[in-house]
Amino acid sequence: MSFKNFNYVGKSKIFFIFSIVITVLGLVFLLMRGLNYGVDFRSGSNVDISFKQQLTSEQVQPVLNEIGIGEDASITEGTDRINIRFSDVLSEDQDSKLRSAVQKLDPSATFEVNTVDPEMAKELGRNAIYAVLLSCIGIIIYVSIRFEWRFALAAIVALLHDAFVVVSIFSILGLEVDLTFIIAVLTIIGYSINDTIVIFDRIRENLRFAKIKRRSDLVELVNKSLSQTIGRSIYTALSVFIAALFMLILGGESIRMFSLAICIGLLIGAYSSIFIASPLWLVLKGKNVSNKPQKAVKPNKDKIEI
Amino acid sequence: MKRIISFIVTVLGLTIIMAVTTPGLLKDVRLGLDLKGGFEILYEAEPLMEGQQVTKEALQETAKSLQKRADALGTTEPEVTPEGTNRIRLKVAGVTDEAEVRKTMKEPANLTFRSNDGCKEGEEFCKIELRGNDFVENGASIAYDQLNQPMIDIKVKDKAKFAEITERLLGQELAIFMDDQLLSAPTVQAVLTDGSAQITGSYTLDEAKQIRDTINLGALPLKLVEKYSQSVGATLGMQSLTKTLQAGLLASVAILLFMIIRYRIPGLLASFALILHTWLLILVFVWADFTLTLPGIAAFILGVGMAVDANIITYERIREEIRTGKSVASAVKAGGKSSLRAIMDSNVTTILVAAVMFAFGTGAVKGFAIVLILEILISIATNVYFSRFLLNLLVRIGWAGKPSHYGVKERDIREL
């Protein structure tokens, strides 16, 4: 395999720059445009209607006008279903009028109506962010004990990078963000840390038998560890990706954005474990080694830190 | 020979158990509203009158009264749960008339004391004498008479009004109503001028407590404001469920095929472990009576991918060991041993993240975290230890002794 002798960390500058560019770009987009919040995060009502026969927005619009909610509505057509978004919360009266009016067009129509006070979703989002920050502390403690603090720091940078890049991509592409998106980001974080730790485990294992005298020894060690785990990285990412892709293509409308976020996040997570987390550890660790002249270091010395 | 038998018995036995129990288990999985269709409202409770506070007791009482009203709707298993300091979540499945439900639920608890004064023939308790807000807040309490029989002390704000009523109704019944439900109909025994009264009767302690709570709730009714509502048509819910399950099934088949093609015999064992993993997860769901929601299914399917990771790590390691020239038996041993630490460390870290999510998340996040934790724990049992046990058996039997059984080509093996 050509993966075997690939110099993964040799190009790390390019990948660092790439990730920084995406992060900055994401930051700019988030500040300028923000996210396309779904009804979960905005007050208003979201009505999903599915039909046996296809109705068009031309047929539905007059109905809405009649009830007096036509101006506020934005209608999106899908196959066998139609989505209407109101920026004002529908009153119960309007809600039932809408249902009976649409059912006159097609008696088989079924409805999914979501009304929300944005406070609820914001609260969930805030909680999620707290949860992520808190779990970072947990990761720092655990990984510092089991490995060392440099691994912990690198893992967390990779994890936050993954979460942020996915949020950025959703902002850049203007994709809708709803409650399930928060869950998707949390999943990505879980996957990302899992992926990174497996690679770090191999670096740790190789460190035990390595004689590190120069920075180039360290580079070689990281490259070796990455090439040993690349098979696993690819196949695991692939199998989880298959699962997420099927959900994206075949799963219901309501989890489409969720699946898309997972798909993107998986790729980012696999990328960051190899090209961000490991080289970053190298940078942190390399500071210890590079300045020292080439004196004979006893092999045991480097074992101690693990 | 003994090993062959134990292998066959294990695999065959589990297969039969799974095949027999799965249809029944699937039926028993409790589905969330987003999958079976229904109606969910989150209320925020505010005091009806200004300057009052929402107490924990008041919230619980309001939830109880909501539960009663929901039960009266005749739908299956309505769920009413108080959340935090001032919220109540209501879930009703299979509602046909949502507007009706909303209306019934929203009205504040309506406590009335009614009499038969001036009622026409055939009418019962038509005149409302006292309303909830005529009572002193939290003024009702339990006391005992000489015979140690529980009774309820009540306090009324307007003494003169109460004196007038008790005088007029002396010897008649003054019935206590919650909404339109008759709770008790004590008889007025005396004219009461100090604004306080005892309701006696042959109440059990529980009955007395219930009346006390009802009166206290009536005195401090909470206004419920709809914060969030979600309504899913039953067919729409079914659609989501079948679509997601179909996607999950296809994804699983694809993953299993991939495992078998890449890892051959151990891949086959991993596939079996994965099926067992899914079955166990369903089993835990049914036993623990968890509610399966759409994000839950998503976590479920995603977890399959994560469980398979344990096998991939191990098998890649075994292949690596085989390629260095080790015998298959020692490669399996060495690969298993050195991969275990990576699997455990990565799983513990993920559980850590999920546990924090569970502790601090709300609603959907919590549900997702639970499924994730369960999946990881079960996958350690099935896809780490169980599949390892099977592989060791096969190696000893001699059915998995060649490098080709692991998908390793002979020419890739280095000479020692």
XYZ file of C-alpha atoms in Angstrom:
722
model
C 0.000 0.000 0.000
C 1.150 3.458 -0.764
C -0.175 4.497 2.641
C 2.688 2.639 4.212
C 5.499 5.030 3.480
C 3.514 8.209 3.192
C 4.964 11.168 5.022
C 1.831 12.185 6.919
C 3.382 14.861 9.075
C 5.639 16.236 6.363
C 2.805 18.216 4.906
C 1.376 19.178 8.259
C 1.936 22.891 7.636
C -0.375 22.744 4.639
C -3.056 20.997 6.644
C -2.674 23.379 9.575
C -3.079 26.297 7.190
C -6.019 24.606 5.485
C -7.776 24.079 8.808
C -7.031 27.586 10.007
C -8.392 29.020 6.755
C -11.605 27.010 7.097
C -11.921 28.033 10.729
C -11.420 31.710 9.951
C -13.768 31.480 6.984
C -16.324 29.805 9.214
C -15.884 32.484 11.845
C -16.427 35.204 9.249
C -19.548 33.507 7.919
C -20.880 32.874 11.412
C -20.388 36.502 12.368
C -21.688 37.931 9.092
C -24.479 35.575 8.261
C -24.945 33.385 11.286
C -26.741 30.119 10.960
C -29.904 29.346 9.095
C -31.910 28.512 12.183
C -34.802 26.145 11.818
C -38.092 26.703 13.529
C -36.628 25.158 16.668
C -34.508 28.243 17.150
C -36.925 30.876 15.928
C -40.330 31.593 17.210
C -42.914 30.565 14.704
C -44.713 27.570 13.361
C -43.576 24.928 10.977
C -46.214 22.864 9.215
C -45.351 19.719 7.284
C -48.179 18.246 5.277
C -47.920 14.993 3.382
C -50.367 13.978 0.701
C -51.376 11.030 -1.388
C -51.579 13.237 -4.451
C -49.156 16.041 -5.113
C -50.398 19.507 -4.189
C -48.572 22.568 -5.426
C -47.952 25.854 -3.679
C -50.354 27.473 -6.182
C -53.112 25.334 -4.737
C -52.180 25.892 -1.117
C -51.442 29.633 -1.227
C -55.091 30.726 -1.857
C -56.184 28.559 1.053
C -53.717 30.323 3.321
C -54.811 33.732 2.027
C -58.386 32.893 2.834
C -57.532 32.206 6.467
C -55.462 35.379 6.516
C -52.080 33.775 7.093
C -50.946 33.761 3.470
C -48.575 36.719 3.652
C -46.500 35.316 6.440
C -46.106 31.884 4.879
C -43.160 30.577 2.943
C -43.941 27.369 1.144
C -41.479 24.694 0.081
C -42.641 21.839 -2.102
C -41.288 18.327 -1.760
C -42.349 15.013 -3.186
C -45.728 14.100 -1.717
C -45.241 16.690 0.949
C -45.243 20.394 1.433
C -43.630 22.528 4.084
C -45.057 25.834 5.244
C -43.151 28.109 7.552
C -44.753 30.925 9.498
C -42.677 33.441 11.374
C -45.595 34.088 13.703
C -46.895 31.355 15.921
C -50.178 30.056 14.577
C -53.053 30.447 16.958
C -55.051 27.352 17.752
C -57.874 28.755 15.723
C -55.671 29.322 12.651
C -54.150 25.912 13.119
C -57.457 24.083 13.009
C -58.735 26.248 10.158
C -55.636 25.409 8.155
C -56.076 21.711 8.773
C -59.699 21.601 7.749
C -59.061 23.783 4.692
C -56.185 21.612 3.469
C -58.123 18.468 4.170
C -60.746 19.756 1.777
C -58.082 19.754 -0.944
C -56.931 16.276 -0.040
C -58.722 14.259 2.641
C -55.699 11.991 3.100
C -53.403 14.826 4.167
C -51.527 14.295 7.419
C -49.911 17.049 9.402
C -46.847 17.647 11.465
C -47.090 20.946 13.253
C -44.270 22.359 15.334
C -44.631 25.472 17.361
C -41.845 26.754 19.438
C -40.712 29.429 21.746
C -37.089 29.998 20.684
C -36.066 30.143 24.327
C -36.399 26.380 24.580
C -34.086 25.637 21.690
C -31.577 28.260 22.748
C -31.547 26.749 26.191
C -30.878 23.323 24.723
C -28.118 24.793 22.572
C -26.550 26.532 25.550
C -26.747 23.331 27.569
C -25.109 21.466 24.716
C -22.219 23.942 24.581
C -21.723 23.688 28.346
C -21.845 19.918 28.042
C -19.156 19.974 25.361
C -16.879 22.259 27.372
C -17.370 20.149 30.466
C -16.626 16.952 28.598
C -13.436 18.606 27.344
C -12.340 18.946 30.953
C -13.199 15.299 31.485
C -11.146 14.331 28.446
C -8.196 16.426 29.612
C -8.186 14.678 32.973
C -8.638 11.180 31.618
C -6.198 11.460 28.726
C -3.622 13.227 30.901
C -3.734 10.327 33.326
C -3.737 7.568 30.749
C -1.411 9.288 28.279
C 0.054 12.723 28.937
C -1.183 16.287 28.755
C 0.140 16.866 25.224
C -2.102 14.133 23.889
C -5.026 15.609 25.782
C -4.427 19.076 24.380
C -4.012 17.831 20.810
C -7.141 15.667 21.079
C -9.220 18.581 22.309
C -7.985 20.928 19.604
C -8.957 18.293 17.025
C -12.342 17.759 18.635
C -13.230 21.440 18.830
C -11.909 21.844 15.293
C -14.295 19.148 14.050
C -17.300 20.595 15.819
C -16.501 24.085 14.636
C -15.835 23.110 11.024
C -19.193 21.331 10.782
C -20.979 24.351 12.232
C -19.027 26.534 9.779
C -19.931 24.403 6.780
C -23.589 24.622 7.738
C -23.220 28.371 7.990
C -21.351 28.713 4.677
C -23.822 26.542 2.768
C -26.783 28.086 4.570
C -28.144 24.696 5.635
C -30.887 24.594 8.188
C -29.920 24.069 11.810
C -32.437 22.460 14.124
C -32.364 20.560 17.400
C -31.077 17.368 15.802
C -28.092 19.339 14.525
C -26.924 19.799 18.103
C -27.089 16.041 18.558
C -25.207 15.512 15.316
C -22.385 17.782 16.492
C -22.236 15.910 19.785
C -22.002 12.616 17.886
C -19.179 13.979 15.785
C -17.328 14.976 18.919
C -17.781 11.460 20.313
C -16.564 9.911 17.100
C -13.657 12.327 16.733
C -12.267 11.645 20.190
C -12.668 7.901 19.669
C -10.781 8.090 16.406
C -7.987 10.243 17.783
C -7.419 8.126 20.885
C -6.876 4.975 18.833
C -4.096 6.665 16.879
C -2.594 8.158 20.034
C -2.611 4.740 21.606
C -0.375 3.506 18.818
C 1.976 6.467 19.165
C 2.159 5.766 22.888
C 2.909 2.118 22.238
C 5.655 2.882 19.725
C 7.156 5.464 22.079
C 7.897 2.755 24.611
C 10.400 1.073 22.351
C 11.677 4.124 20.519
C 14.977 5.878 20.966
C 14.164 9.494 20.428
C 17.264 11.586 19.949
C 16.249 14.074 17.353
C 13.092 15.629 16.096
C 13.375 13.518 12.971
C 13.072 10.389 15.125
C 9.823 11.737 16.460
C 8.594 12.522 12.943
C 9.439 9.014 11.878
C 7.655 7.578 14.880
C 4.452 9.502 14.238
C 4.560 8.568 10.557
C 5.050 4.938 11.457
C 2.179 4.997 13.941
C -0.109 6.646 11.427
C 0.737 4.185 8.694
C 0.065 1.318 11.101
C -3.364 2.627 12.003
C -4.371 4.078 8.642
C -6.162 0.881 7.633
C -8.307 0.941 10.721
C -8.920 4.697 10.384
C -10.136 4.327 6.833
C -12.249 1.207 7.345
C -13.933 2.444 10.498
C -14.651 5.837 9.007
C -15.958 4.027 5.960
C -18.329 1.745 7.859
C -19.764 4.546 10.001
C -19.942 6.673 6.878
C -21.910 3.951 5.087
C -24.417 3.952 7.948
C -24.757 7.729 7.895
C -24.969 7.852 4.111
C -27.839 5.369 4.028
C -29.631 7.473 6.607
C -29.055 10.536 4.488
C -30.363 8.967 1.299
C -33.124 6.730 2.626
C -33.946 8.068 6.080
C -36.935 10.276 6.704
C -37.033 13.960 5.949
C -36.836 14.818 9.620
C -33.355 13.362 10.062
C -31.923 14.461 6.727
C -29.958 17.407 8.086
C -28.852 15.266 10.991
C -27.434 12.630 8.667
C -25.779 15.226 6.474
C -24.045 16.780 9.471
C -22.855 13.331 10.572
C -21.532 12.524 7.089
C -19.554 15.756 6.923
C -18.399 15.383 10.516
C -17.122 11.844 9.992
C -14.883 12.930 7.147
C -13.634 15.940 9.095
C -13.094 13.766 12.165
C -11.051 11.198 10.272
C -9.058 13.979 8.621
C -8.316 15.837 11.850
C -7.205 12.730 13.750
C -4.539 12.062 11.152
C -3.547 15.473 9.891
C -4.235 17.779 12.838
C -4.144 15.898 16.140
C -1.044 13.786 15.509
C 1.129 16.537 13.957
C 0.002 18.884 16.714
C 1.194 16.435 19.321
C 4.461 16.304 17.403
C 4.795 20.085 17.558
C 4.140 20.076 21.314
C 6.424 17.155 21.982
C 9.081 18.297 19.523
C 9.821 21.396 21.581
C 11.360 19.116 24.156
C 13.602 17.379 21.733
C 14.613 19.685 18.938
C 16.678 22.147 20.947
C 18.827 19.519 22.468
C 22.055 18.699 20.700
C 22.664 15.156 19.611
C 23.806 13.699 22.813
C 23.227 10.119 23.644
C 20.004 9.843 25.496
C 19.381 6.657 27.311
C 16.409 4.934 25.778
C 14.774 4.567 29.165
C 14.500 8.277 29.643
C 11.706 8.778 27.214
C 9.686 5.988 28.621
C 9.117 7.795 31.840
C 6.818 10.428 30.520
C 4.209 8.050 29.295
C -14.448 -32.123 19.635
C -15.641 -30.489 22.826
C -14.727 -27.116 21.335
C -16.618 -27.807 18.131
C -19.687 -28.642 20.148
C -19.447 -25.580 22.370
C -18.975 -23.351 19.321
C -21.948 -24.817 17.503
C -24.125 -24.791 20.603
C -23.275 -21.150 21.355
C -23.911 -19.894 17.849
C -26.943 -22.048 17.147
C -28.457 -21.487 20.584
C -28.147 -17.712 20.372
C -29.466 -17.687 16.822
C -32.554 -19.614 17.869
C -33.133 -17.422 20.923
C -32.794 -14.289 18.839
C -35.000 -15.565 16.040
C -37.748 -16.597 18.437
C -37.779 -13.527 20.657
C -37.125 -10.709 18.210
C -40.648 -10.278 16.793
C -42.130 -10.082 20.288
C -39.441 -7.709 21.510
C -39.891 -5.387 18.568
C -43.581 -5.126 19.350
C -42.822 -4.179 22.956
C -40.452 -1.321 22.187
C -42.064 1.876 23.353
C -42.055 4.393 20.557
C -41.756 8.116 21.028
C -44.360 10.493 19.704
C -42.237 11.368 16.690
C -42.516 7.743 15.567
C -46.038 6.717 16.482
C -47.715 10.054 16.007
C -49.126 12.235 18.709
C -49.019 15.522 20.381
C -46.594 17.078 22.800
C -46.829 20.382 24.610
C -44.398 21.973 26.994
C -46.073 24.418 29.351
C -44.511 27.042 31.470
C -46.510 27.673 34.604
C -47.082 31.204 35.799
C -49.136 32.258 38.798
C -52.594 33.364 37.780
C -52.425 36.364 40.065
C -49.517 38.752 40.202
C -47.040 38.684 43.034
C -47.467 34.991 43.675
C -44.811 32.386 43.180
C -44.820 29.008 41.522
C -44.056 26.549 44.273
C -42.980 22.981 43.766
C -46.168 21.724 45.373
C -48.309 23.931 43.177
C -46.505 22.637 40.088
C -46.959 19.044 41.111
C -50.608 19.607 41.891
C -51.118 21.262 38.533
C -49.413 18.334 36.843
C -51.684 15.934 38.696
C -54.750 17.811 37.642
C -53.468 17.853 34.035
C -52.933 14.123 34.248
C -56.513 13.638 35.367
C -57.824 15.717 32.529
C -55.607 13.912 30.052
C -56.791 10.550 31.350
C -60.350 11.727 30.891
C -59.664 12.288 27.194
C -59.633 8.551 26.701
C -56.371 8.389 24.782
C -53.768 5.759 25.509
C -51.161 6.478 28.163
C -51.034 10.215 28.346
C -47.849 11.328 30.050
C -47.593 14.417 32.202
C -44.244 15.221 33.742
C -43.215 18.276 35.738
C -39.809 19.549 34.629
C -37.494 21.892 36.468
C -39.069 24.573 38.577
C -41.916 25.762 36.427
C -42.506 23.506 33.460
C -44.847 20.701 32.669
C -44.550 18.439 29.658
C -47.602 16.745 28.258
C -47.533 13.904 25.776
C -50.631 12.416 24.260
C -50.643 9.821 21.535
C -53.312 9.257 18.954
C -55.241 12.468 19.343
C -57.821 13.250 16.716
C -58.960 16.626 17.933
C -55.942 18.616 18.967
C -57.787 21.873 19.462
C -60.027 20.191 22.002
C -57.042 18.835 23.936
C -55.363 22.208 23.985
C -58.484 23.865 25.316
C -59.092 21.356 28.083
C -55.522 21.415 29.233
C -54.971 25.119 29.275
C -57.697 26.127 31.681
C -56.436 26.675 35.192
C -57.569 24.232 37.830
C -61.068 25.314 38.696
C -62.063 24.693 42.291
C -65.636 25.454 43.298
C -67.853 24.856 46.293
C -71.412 24.433 45.085
C -74.829 24.126 46.662
C -78.322 23.063 45.681
C -79.686 26.480 46.652
C -82.326 27.501 44.146
C -81.725 24.612 41.832
C -84.472 23.313 39.619
C -85.779 19.787 39.901
C -83.216 17.257 38.658
C -80.336 19.702 38.738
C -77.536 19.002 41.162
C -75.260 21.566 42.744
C -76.013 24.299 40.252
C -75.078 27.299 42.368
C -71.442 28.184 42.800
C -70.938 29.506 46.309
C -67.170 29.754 46.582
C -64.315 29.731 44.107
C -60.696 28.752 44.456
C -59.514 32.297 45.014
C -61.904 32.690 47.954
C -59.613 30.447 49.970
C -56.472 31.440 51.802
C -53.380 30.272 49.911
C -52.061 27.059 51.364
C -54.703 27.468 54.043
C -56.002 23.923 53.909
C -54.360 21.390 56.183
C -54.966 17.999 57.722
C -56.103 17.719 61.325
C -57.490 14.873 63.407
C -60.649 14.730 65.479
C -61.003 13.027 68.861
C -61.441 9.656 67.231
C -58.221 10.193 65.321
C -60.217 10.491 62.128
C -58.524 12.741 59.552
C -60.309 15.949 58.653
C -59.435 18.969 56.581
C -59.078 22.456 58.019
C -59.867 25.209 55.567
C -59.577 28.984 55.744
C -61.637 31.469 53.789
C -60.601 35.055 53.070
C -63.999 36.709 53.397
C -65.417 35.844 56.823
C -68.742 37.650 56.348
C -69.414 35.920 53.058
C -68.620 32.526 54.554
C -70.890 33.227 57.534
C -73.727 34.148 55.174
C -73.264 30.972 53.128
C -73.075 28.636 56.098
C -76.120 30.265 57.642
C -78.140 29.937 54.458
C -77.044 26.363 53.822
C -77.188 25.088 57.394
C -78.004 21.379 57.267
C -77.552 21.257 53.495
C -74.740 19.931 51.392
C -71.887 22.121 50.223
C -70.131 20.109 47.514
C -66.504 20.435 46.505
C -65.858 20.355 42.783
C -62.599 20.218 40.910
C -63.398 21.294 37.380
C -66.625 19.391 36.864
C -65.757 16.474 39.046
C -67.455 16.060 42.414
C -64.865 15.329 45.076
C -66.911 15.365 48.233
C -70.227 16.703 49.478
C -70.017 17.515 53.183
C -73.006 18.879 55.037
C -72.855 22.271 56.745
C -73.142 21.593 60.481
C -72.908 25.066 61.937
C -72.777 28.736 61.080
C -69.127 29.641 60.829
C -68.183 33.224 61.509
C -64.406 33.141 61.933
C -63.689 32.173 58.342
C -62.347 28.745 59.142
C -64.017 25.374 58.950
C -63.376 21.681 59.298
C -64.494 19.242 56.689
C -65.157 15.967 58.429
C -66.397 12.700 57.132
C -65.178 9.164 57.081
C -62.207 10.018 54.943
C -59.133 7.898 54.776
C -55.893 9.804 55.214
C -55.232 9.616 51.474
C -58.643 10.968 50.615
C -58.225 13.779 53.103
C -54.837 14.628 51.671
C -56.252 14.684 48.188
C -58.981 17.112 49.162
C -56.446 19.309 50.972
C -54.178 19.379 47.923
C -57.050 20.137 45.634
C -58.213 23.056 47.729
C -54.691 24.433 47.992
C -54.245 24.072 44.258
C -57.575 25.748 43.681
C -56.448 28.625 45.863
C -53.314 29.072 43.804
C -54.139 28.110 40.289
C -51.314 28.316 37.809
C -51.654 29.747 34.374
C -50.134 27.532 31.740
C -48.386 29.127 28.790
C -47.533 26.971 25.804
C -43.804 27.149 25.219
C -43.329 24.477 22.648
C -45.607 22.112 20.887
C -45.073 19.363 18.444
C -47.648 17.362 16.652
C -46.928 14.443 14.391
C -49.542 12.697 12.330
C -49.626 8.964 12.965
C -48.950 8.056 9.341
C -46.124 10.563 9.138
C -44.572 9.025 12.232
C -44.853 5.558 10.731
C -43.255 6.815 7.534
C -40.268 8.175 9.443
C -39.985 4.927 11.357
C -40.083 2.613 8.358
C -37.796 4.825 6.300
C -35.228 5.075 9.059
C -35.421 1.370 9.798
C -35.019 0.530 6.127
C -31.993 2.784 5.958
C -30.623 1.131 9.068
C -31.189 -2.359 7.738
C -29.466 -1.624 4.441
C -26.596 0.113 6.193
C -26.164 -2.872 8.501
C -26.145 -5.315 5.596
C -23.548 -3.188 3.810
C -21.344 -3.084 6.910
C -21.688 -6.837 7.483
C -20.809 -7.582 3.863
C -17.809 -5.314 4.090
C -16.609 -7.025 7.263
C -16.965 -10.491 5.759
C -15.255 -9.554 2.507
C -12.339 -7.842 4.183
C -11.820 -10.036 7.228
C -13.272 -13.378 6.073
C -13.803 -15.725 9.027
C -13.287 -13.217 11.850
C -15.469 -10.849 9.824
C -18.209 -13.460 9.909
C -17.862 -13.730 13.679
C -17.935 -9.950 14.005
C -21.144 -9.892 11.983
C -22.701 -12.419 14.319
C -21.558 -10.373 17.322
C -23.039 -7.275 15.724
C -26.432 -8.921 15.310
C -26.239 -10.059 18.924
C -25.312 -6.503 19.886
C -28.408 -5.094 18.205
C -30.622 -7.749 19.763
C -29.245 -7.022 23.249
C -29.810 -3.328 22.755
C -33.452 -3.912 21.868
C -33.724 -6.196 24.880
C -32.386 -3.507 27.214
C -34.761 -0.985 25.681
C -37.742 -3.189 26.377
C -36.624 -4.150 29.883
C -35.761 -0.663 30.987
C -38.883 0.670 29.269
C -36.992 3.363 27.388
C -38.820 5.333 24.762
C -37.344 5.058 21.307
C -37.306 8.333 19.416
C -35.904 9.329 16.055
C -32.586 10.638 17.435
C -32.436 7.394 19.408
C -32.696 5.327 16.228
C -30.037 7.519 14.682
C -27.724 6.814 17.604
C -28.663 3.146 17.365
C -27.612 2.839 13.740
C -24.548 4.979 14.202
C -23.541 2.841 17.149
C -23.475 -0.191 14.901
C -20.669 1.523 13.034
C -18.894 2.250 16.298
C -19.264 -1.319 17.554
C -17.737 -2.606 14.383
C -14.767 -0.332 15.062
C -13.725 -2.594 17.937
C -13.546 -5.516 15.521
C -11.759 -3.530 12.857
C -9.088 -2.403 15.320
C -8.544 -5.973 16.498
C -8.532 -7.588 13.078
C -6.282 -4.991 11.499
C -3.909 -5.672 14.354
C -4.101 -9.432 13.869
C -3.445 -9.063 10.144
C -0.491 -6.869 10.935
C 0.898 -9.518 13.271
C 0.335 -12.261 10.687
C 2.196 -10.233 8.080
C 5.222 -9.992 10.346
C 5.456 -13.768 10.074
C 3.907 -14.906 13.324
C 1.831 -18.049 13.427
C -1.895 -17.401 13.202
C -2.525 -18.573 16.749
C 0.055 -16.249 18.278
C -0.987 -13.416 15.959
C -4.564 -13.703 17.219
C -3.307 -13.680 20.779
C -0.918 -10.761 20.320
C -3.362 -8.786 18.174
C -6.132 -9.225 20.690
C -3.957 -8.178 23.569
C -2.456 -5.062 22.076
C -5.691 -3.839 20.518
C -7.609 -4.096 23.767
C -6.010 -1.041 25.306
C -6.779 1.148 22.307
C -10.383 -0.041 22.262
C -10.863 0.509 25.968
C -9.263 3.936 26.049
C -11.272 5.165 23.099
C -14.505 3.717 24.473
C -13.996 5.111 27.950
C -13.366 8.560 26.497
C -16.515 8.339 24.405
C -18.544 7.157 27.398
C -17.142 10.106 29.319
C -18.428 12.491 26.663
C -21.804 10.745 26.585
C -22.079 10.799 30.378
C -21.525 14.551 30.459
C -24.139 14.917 27.712
C -26.540 12.863 29.766
C -25.921 14.871 32.910
C -26.224 18.287 31.329
C -28.309 17.777 28.256
C -32.080 17.971 28.119
C -34.717 16.083 26.211
C -33.388 14.722 22.960
C -29.730 15.116 23.986
C -30.314 12.977 27.067
C -32.052 10.274 25.061
C -29.246 10.238 22.555
C -26.578 10.005 25.258
C -28.306 7.057 26.940
C -28.415 5.084 23.723
C -24.772 5.885 23.058
C -23.619 4.745 26.515
C -25.677 1.562 26.273
C -24.307 0.824 22.831
C -20.717 1.187 23.932
C -21.190 -0.985 27.013
C -22.963 -3.689 25.038
C -20.439 -3.500 22.225
C -17.604 -4.117 24.693
C -19.375 -7.303 25.726
C -20.333 -8.510 22.259
C -17.836 -7.070 19.791
C -14.815 -7.208 22.046
C -15.148 -10.161 24.383
C -17.754 -12.373 22.753
C -16.352 -12.204 19.224
C -12.879 -12.791 20.689
C -14.142 -15.860 22.520
C -15.588 -17.252 19.289
C -12.422 -16.524 17.342
C -10.241 -18.250 19.936
C -12.508 -21.286 19.795
C -12.234 -21.424 16.019
C -8.467 -21.038 16.103
C -8.164 -23.913 18.560
C -10.523 -26.056 16.561
C -8.406 -25.284 13.527
C -11.104 -23.700 11.403
C -9.395 -20.345 11.339
C -5.758 -21.322 11.162
C -4.654 -20.017 7.777
C -3.627 -16.445 6.967
C -6.129 -16.517 4.098
C -8.903 -16.932 6.654
C -8.053 -13.416 7.782
C -7.850 -12.012 4.287
C -4.041 -11.907 4.343
C -2.276 -12.959 1.155
C 0.659 -15.349 1.535
C 2.991 -13.110 -0.447
C 2.442 -10.245 2.008
C 3.862 -12.245 4.856
C 7.409 -11.351 5.769
C 9.901 -14.089 6.487
C 10.911 -14.218 10.079
